[in-house]
PDB file of C-alpha atoms in Angstrom:
ATOM      1  CA  UNK A   1     -22.950-121.706  38.993  1.00  0.00           C
ATOM      2  CA  UNK A   2     -19.733-120.202  40.396  1.00  0.00           C
ATOM      3  CA  UNK A   3     -20.026-122.360  43.489  1.00  0.00           C
ATOM      4  CA  UNK A   4     -20.226-125.438  41.246  1.00  0.00           C
ATOM      5  CA  UNK A   5     -17.077-124.408  39.348  1.00  0.00           C
ATOM      6  CA  UNK A   6     -15.169-123.776  42.568  1.00  0.00           C
ATOM      7  CA  UNK A   7     -16.374-127.076  44.041  1.00  0.00           C
ATOM      8  CA  UNK A   8     -15.298-128.943  40.878  1.00  0.00           C
ATOM      9  CA  UNK A   9     -11.865-127.279  40.923  1.00  0.00           C
ATOM     10  CA  UNK A  10     -11.420-128.203  44.574  1.00  0.00           C
ATOM     11  CA  UNK A  11     -12.228-131.829  43.748  1.00  0.00           C
ATOM     12  CA  UNK A  12      -9.760-131.846  40.817  1.00  0.00           C
ATOM     13  CA  UNK A  13      -7.089-130.253  42.997  1.00  0.00           C
ATOM     14  CA  UNK A  14      -7.639-132.753  45.797  1.00  0.00           C
ATOM     15  CA  UNK A  15      -7.578-135.629  43.284  1.00  0.00           C
ATOM     16  CA  UNK A  16      -4.487-134.642  41.296  1.00  0.00           C
ATOM     17  CA  UNK A  17      -2.687-132.504  43.856  1.00  0.00           C
ATOM     18  CA  UNK A  18       0.060-130.179  42.757  1.00  0.00           C
ATOM     19  CA  UNK A  19       0.297-131.864  39.357  1.00  0.00           C
ATOM     20  CA  UNK A  20      -3.274-130.772  38.644  1.00  0.00           C
ATOM     21  CA  UNK A  21      -2.236-127.228  39.461  1.00  0.00           C
ATOM     22  CA  UNK A  22       0.769-127.453  37.142  1.00  0.00           C
ATOM     23  CA  UNK A  23      -1.369-128.902  34.363  1.00  0.00           C
ATOM     24  CA  UNK A  24      -3.863-126.047  34.748  1.00  0.00           C
ATOM     25  CA  UNK A  25      -1.100-123.472  34.428  1.00  0.00           C
ATOM     26  CA  UNK A  26       0.342-125.303  31.399  1.00  0.00           C
ATOM     27  CA  UNK A  27      -3.011-125.479  29.606  1.00  0.00           C
ATOM     28  CA  UNK A  28      -3.779-121.818  30.106  1.00  0.00           C
ATOM     29  CA  UNK A  29      -0.311-120.807  28.967  1.00  0.00           C
ATOM     30  CA  UNK A  30      -0.793-122.566  25.633  1.00  0.00           C
ATOM     31  CA  UNK A  31      -4.042-120.673  25.160  1.00  0.00           C
ATOM     32  CA  UNK A  32      -6.568-123.302  26.174  1.00  0.00           C
ATOM     33  CA  UNK A  33      -9.229-121.514  28.176  1.00  0.00           C
ATOM     34  CA  UNK A  34      -8.677-123.092  31.561  1.00  0.00           C
ATOM     35  CA  UNK A  35      -9.177-121.289  34.808  1.00  0.00           C
ATOM     36  CA  UNK A  36      -5.595-121.450  36.069  1.00  0.00           C
ATOM     37  CA  UNK A  37      -6.283-118.562  38.399  1.00  0.00           C
ATOM     38  CA  UNK A  38      -9.016-120.565  40.091  1.00  0.00           C
ATOM     39  CA  UNK A  39      -6.878-123.691  40.035  1.00  0.00           C
ATOM     40  CA  UNK A  40      -3.959-121.842  41.601  1.00  0.00           C
ATOM     41  CA  UNK A  41      -6.300-120.344  44.165  1.00  0.00           C
ATOM     42  CA  UNK A  42      -7.282-123.823  45.330  1.00  0.00           C
ATOM     43  CA  UNK A  43      -3.652-124.490  46.285  1.00  0.00           C
ATOM     44  CA  UNK A  44      -4.317-123.189  49.785  1.00  0.00           C
ATOM     45  CA  UNK A  45      -6.457-126.216  50.596  1.00  0.00           C
ATOM     46  CA  UNK A  46      -3.563-128.535  49.675  1.00  0.00           C
ATOM     47  CA  UNK A  47      -1.099-126.528  51.725  1.00  0.00           C
ATOM     48  CA  UNK A  48      -3.278-126.125  54.822  1.00  0.00           C
ATOM     49  CA  UNK A  49      -4.161-129.833  54.764  1.00  0.00           C
ATOM     50  CA  UNK A  50      -0.432-130.685  54.850  1.00  0.00           C
ATOM     51  CA  UNK A  51      -0.445-132.457  51.463  1.00  0.00           C
ATOM     52  CA  UNK A  52       2.173-130.118  50.037  1.00  0.00           C
ATOM     53  CA  UNK A  53       4.155-126.986  50.791  1.00  0.00           C
ATOM     54  CA  UNK A  54       4.032-123.458  49.427  1.00  0.00           C
ATOM     55  CA  UNK A  55       7.346-123.945  47.641  1.00  0.00           C
ATOM     56  CA  UNK A  56       6.288-127.228  46.007  1.00  0.00           C
ATOM     57  CA  UNK A  57       3.160-125.555  44.646  1.00  0.00           C
ATOM     58  CA  UNK A  58       5.179-122.544  43.507  1.00  0.00           C
ATOM     59  CA  UNK A  59       7.693-124.774  41.707  1.00  0.00           C
ATOM     60  CA  UNK A  60       5.049-126.901  39.960  1.00  0.00           C
ATOM     61  CA  UNK A  61       2.801-123.995  38.911  1.00  0.00           C
ATOM     62  CA  UNK A  62       5.721-121.891  37.668  1.00  0.00           C
ATOM     63  CA  UNK A  63       7.043-124.893  35.741  1.00  0.00           C
ATOM     64  CA  UNK A  64       3.626-125.528  34.163  1.00  0.00           C
ATOM     65  CA  UNK A  65       3.270-121.861  33.232  1.00  0.00           C
ATOM     66  CA  UNK A  66       6.782-121.764  31.753  1.00  0.00           C
ATOM     67  CA  UNK A  67       6.400-124.978  29.737  1.00  0.00           C
ATOM     68  CA  UNK A  68       3.075-123.801  28.313  1.00  0.00           C
ATOM     69  CA  UNK A  69       4.608-120.446  27.448  1.00  0.00           C
ATOM     70  CA  UNK A  70       7.438-122.206  25.610  1.00  0.00           C
ATOM     71  CA  UNK A  71       4.886-124.059  23.482  1.00  0.00           C
ATOM     72  CA  UNK A  72       3.126-120.768  22.708  1.00  0.00           C
ATOM     73  CA  UNK A  73       6.425-119.056  21.919  1.00  0.00           C
ATOM     74  CA  UNK A  74       7.232-121.723  19.350  1.00  0.00           C
ATOM     75  CA  UNK A  75       3.740-121.559  17.874  1.00  0.00           C
ATOM     76  CA  UNK A  76       4.458-117.909  17.099  1.00  0.00           C
ATOM     77  CA  UNK A  77       8.065-118.531  16.092  1.00  0.00           C
ATOM     78  CA  UNK A  78       7.394-121.443  13.744  1.00  0.00           C
ATOM     79  CA  UNK A  79       4.222-119.854  12.453  1.00  0.00           C
ATOM     80  CA  UNK A  80       6.179-116.801  11.370  1.00  0.00           C
ATOM     81  CA  UNK A  81       8.751-119.056   9.677  1.00  0.00           C
ATOM     82  CA  UNK A  82       6.136-121.152   7.885  1.00  0.00           C
ATOM     83  CA  UNK A  83       5.101-118.299   5.743  1.00  0.00           C
ATOM     84  CA  UNK A  84       3.121-115.221   5.204  1.00  0.00           C
ATOM     85  CA  UNK A  85      -0.259-116.919   5.483  1.00  0.00           C
ATOM     86  CA  UNK A  86       0.048-117.308   9.246  1.00  0.00           C
ATOM     87  CA  UNK A  87       1.645-113.960   9.961  1.00  0.00           C
ATOM     88  CA  UNK A  88      -0.599-112.032   7.576  1.00  0.00           C
ATOM     89  CA  UNK A  89      -3.716-113.394   9.300  1.00  0.00           C
ATOM     90  CA  UNK A  90      -2.341-112.392  12.707  1.00  0.00           C
ATOM     91  CA  UNK A  91      -0.565-109.202  11.630  1.00  0.00           C
ATOM     92  CA  UNK A  92      -3.500-106.810  12.130  1.00  0.00           C
ATOM     93  CA  UNK A  93      -4.358-108.255  15.519  1.00  0.00           C
ATOM     94  CA  UNK A  94      -0.724-108.198  16.576  1.00  0.00           C
ATOM     95  CA  UNK A  95      -0.063-104.639  15.391  1.00  0.00           C
ATOM     96  CA  UNK A  96      -3.172-103.339  17.162  1.00  0.00           C
ATOM     97  CA  UNK A  97      -2.716-105.358  20.340  1.00  0.00           C
ATOM     98  CA  UNK A  98      -2.143-103.613  23.655  1.00  0.00           C
ATOM     99  CA  UNK A  99       0.704-106.058  24.264  1.00  0.00           C
ATOM    100  CA  UNK A 100       2.626-104.922  21.175  1.00  0.00           C
ATOM    101  CA  UNK A 101       2.237-101.288  22.198  1.00  0.00           C
ATOM    102  CA  UNK A 102       3.742-102.127  25.580  1.00  0.00           C
ATOM    103  CA  UNK A 103       6.414-104.278  23.928  1.00  0.00           C
ATOM    104  CA  UNK A 104       7.446-101.309  21.761  1.00  0.00           C
ATOM    105  CA  UNK A 105       7.418 -99.030  24.801  1.00  0.00           C
ATOM    106  CA  UNK A 106       9.220-101.260  27.305  1.00  0.00           C
ATOM    107  CA  UNK A 107      11.145-103.678  25.090  1.00  0.00           C
ATOM    108  CA  UNK A 108      11.667-107.299  26.009  1.00  0.00           C
ATOM    109  CA  UNK A 109      11.036-106.645  29.723  1.00  0.00           C
ATOM    110  CA  UNK A 110       7.360-106.393  28.682  1.00  0.00           C
ATOM    111  CA  UNK A 111       7.310-110.218  28.747  1.00  0.00           C
ATOM    112  CA  UNK A 112       8.037-110.126  32.481  1.00  0.00           C
ATOM    113  CA  UNK A 113       5.260-107.594  33.082  1.00  0.00           C
ATOM    114  CA  UNK A 114       2.859-109.524  30.842  1.00  0.00           C
ATOM    115  CA  UNK A 115       3.192-112.589  33.072  1.00  0.00           C
ATOM    116  CA  UNK A 116       1.705-110.622  35.959  1.00  0.00           C
ATOM    117  CA  UNK A 117      -1.709-110.071  34.391  1.00  0.00           C
ATOM    118  CA  UNK A 118      -4.433-112.464  33.246  1.00  0.00           C
ATOM    119  CA  UNK A 119      -4.998-112.091  29.532  1.00  0.00           C
ATOM    120  CA  UNK A 120      -1.535-110.779  28.712  1.00  0.00           C
ATOM    121  CA  UNK A 121       0.019-113.713  30.591  1.00  0.00           C
ATOM    122  CA  UNK A 122      -1.847-116.185  28.440  1.00  0.00           C
ATOM    123  CA  UNK A 123      -1.162-114.564  25.060  1.00  0.00           C
ATOM    124  CA  UNK A 124       2.188-112.733  25.348  1.00  0.00           C
ATOM    125  CA  UNK A 125       4.282-115.718  24.324  1.00  0.00           C
ATOM    126  CA  UNK A 126       2.956-115.984  20.761  1.00  0.00           C
ATOM    127  CA  UNK A 127       3.918-112.402  19.788  1.00  0.00           C
ATOM    128  CA  UNK A 128       7.297-112.917  21.491  1.00  0.00           C
ATOM    129  CA  UNK A 129       7.855-115.899  19.204  1.00  0.00           C
ATOM    130  CA  UNK A 130       6.644-114.046  16.125  1.00  0.00           C
ATOM    131  CA  UNK A 131       9.055-111.205  16.938  1.00  0.00           C
ATOM    132  CA  UNK A 132      11.804-113.798  17.499  1.00  0.00           C
ATOM    133  CA  UNK A 133      12.680-112.566  20.960  1.00  0.00           C
ATOM    134  CA  UNK A 134      15.927-114.092  22.215  1.00  0.00           C
ATOM    135  CA  UNK A 135      14.828-117.397  23.754  1.00  0.00           C
ATOM    136  CA  UNK A 136      17.040-117.210  26.861  1.00  0.00           C
ATOM    137  CA  UNK A 137      15.609-113.783  27.769  1.00  0.00           C
ATOM    138  CA  UNK A 138      12.103-115.032  27.059  1.00  0.00           C
ATOM    139  CA  UNK A 139      12.591-117.944  29.466  1.00  0.00           C
ATOM    140  CA  UNK A 140      14.172-115.766  32.162  1.00  0.00           C
ATOM    141  CA  UNK A 141      11.429-113.131  32.030  1.00  0.00           C
ATOM    142  CA  UNK A 142       8.692-115.772  31.851  1.00  0.00           C
ATOM    143  CA  UNK A 143      10.041-117.611  34.901  1.00  0.00           C
ATOM    144  CA  UNK A 144      10.451-114.433  36.964  1.00  0.00           C
ATOM    145  CA  UNK A 145       7.063-112.953  36.041  1.00  0.00           C
ATOM    146  CA  UNK A 146       5.327-116.334  36.257  1.00  0.00           C
ATOM    147  CA  UNK A 147       6.814-117.068  39.683  1.00  0.00           C
ATOM    148  CA  UNK A 148       5.649-113.692  40.987  1.00  0.00           C
ATOM    149  CA  UNK A 149       2.134-114.276  39.630  1.00  0.00           C
ATOM    150  CA  UNK A 150       1.983-117.806  41.051  1.00  0.00           C
ATOM    151  CA  UNK A 151       3.357-116.715  44.449  1.00  0.00           C
ATOM    152  CA  UNK A 152       0.710-114.003  44.702  1.00  0.00           C
ATOM    153  CA  UNK A 153      -2.096-116.370  43.654  1.00  0.00           C
ATOM    154  CA  UNK A 154      -0.933-119.061  46.086  1.00  0.00           C
ATOM    155  CA  UNK A 155      -0.621-116.515  48.910  1.00  0.00           C
ATOM    156  CA  UNK A 156      -4.140-115.293  48.234  1.00  0.00           C
ATOM    157  CA  UNK A 157      -5.288-118.918  48.199  1.00  0.00           C
ATOM    158  CA  UNK A 158      -3.737-119.463  51.613  1.00  0.00           C
ATOM    159  CA  UNK A 159      -5.538-116.438  52.995  1.00  0.00           C
ATOM    160  CA  UNK A 160      -8.831-117.740  51.633  1.00  0.00           C
ATOM    161  CA  UNK A 161      -8.163-121.255  52.900  1.00  0.00           C
ATOM    162  CA  UNK A 162      -7.423-120.077  56.441  1.00  0.00           C
ATOM    163  CA  UNK A 163     -10.315-117.616  56.366  1.00  0.00           C
ATOM    164  CA  UNK A 164     -12.834-120.264  55.317  1.00  0.00           C
ATOM    165  CA  UNK A 165     -11.321-123.118  57.372  1.00  0.00           C
TER     166      UNK A 165
END
């Protein structure tokens, strides 16, 4: 089953190139369960085949991650403005979330750290919006953390691509 998923992701990546990678990062960042980690890991095949460069992949994937995170931020932000119904439903989950504990401990820099790890990367933007984090800081920390995550995933992908080539 895993081999089938990897094979399918390789086909999608070959078909859509770096834009497929950016779309995968965007979709995961808005909370749609999409294997952006696997998509980003297939970047090595594009780079080693000469279809793109490391920096092009890094730019596209970081942009996709950032744009998706912006959408999620505003889901939280507007949801908190639309009334108590939204925030009351999410309040218990938010108050008991590991992310909020880290946010209280580290402050806004927690957004940068959240971008480095799987599940926190996907969901950190909604609480940031609910808490009305300053948007410019949110963008800065999302870009920095997202770029680090993407660079590491792409580097790992290159190692795999050269190892299995």
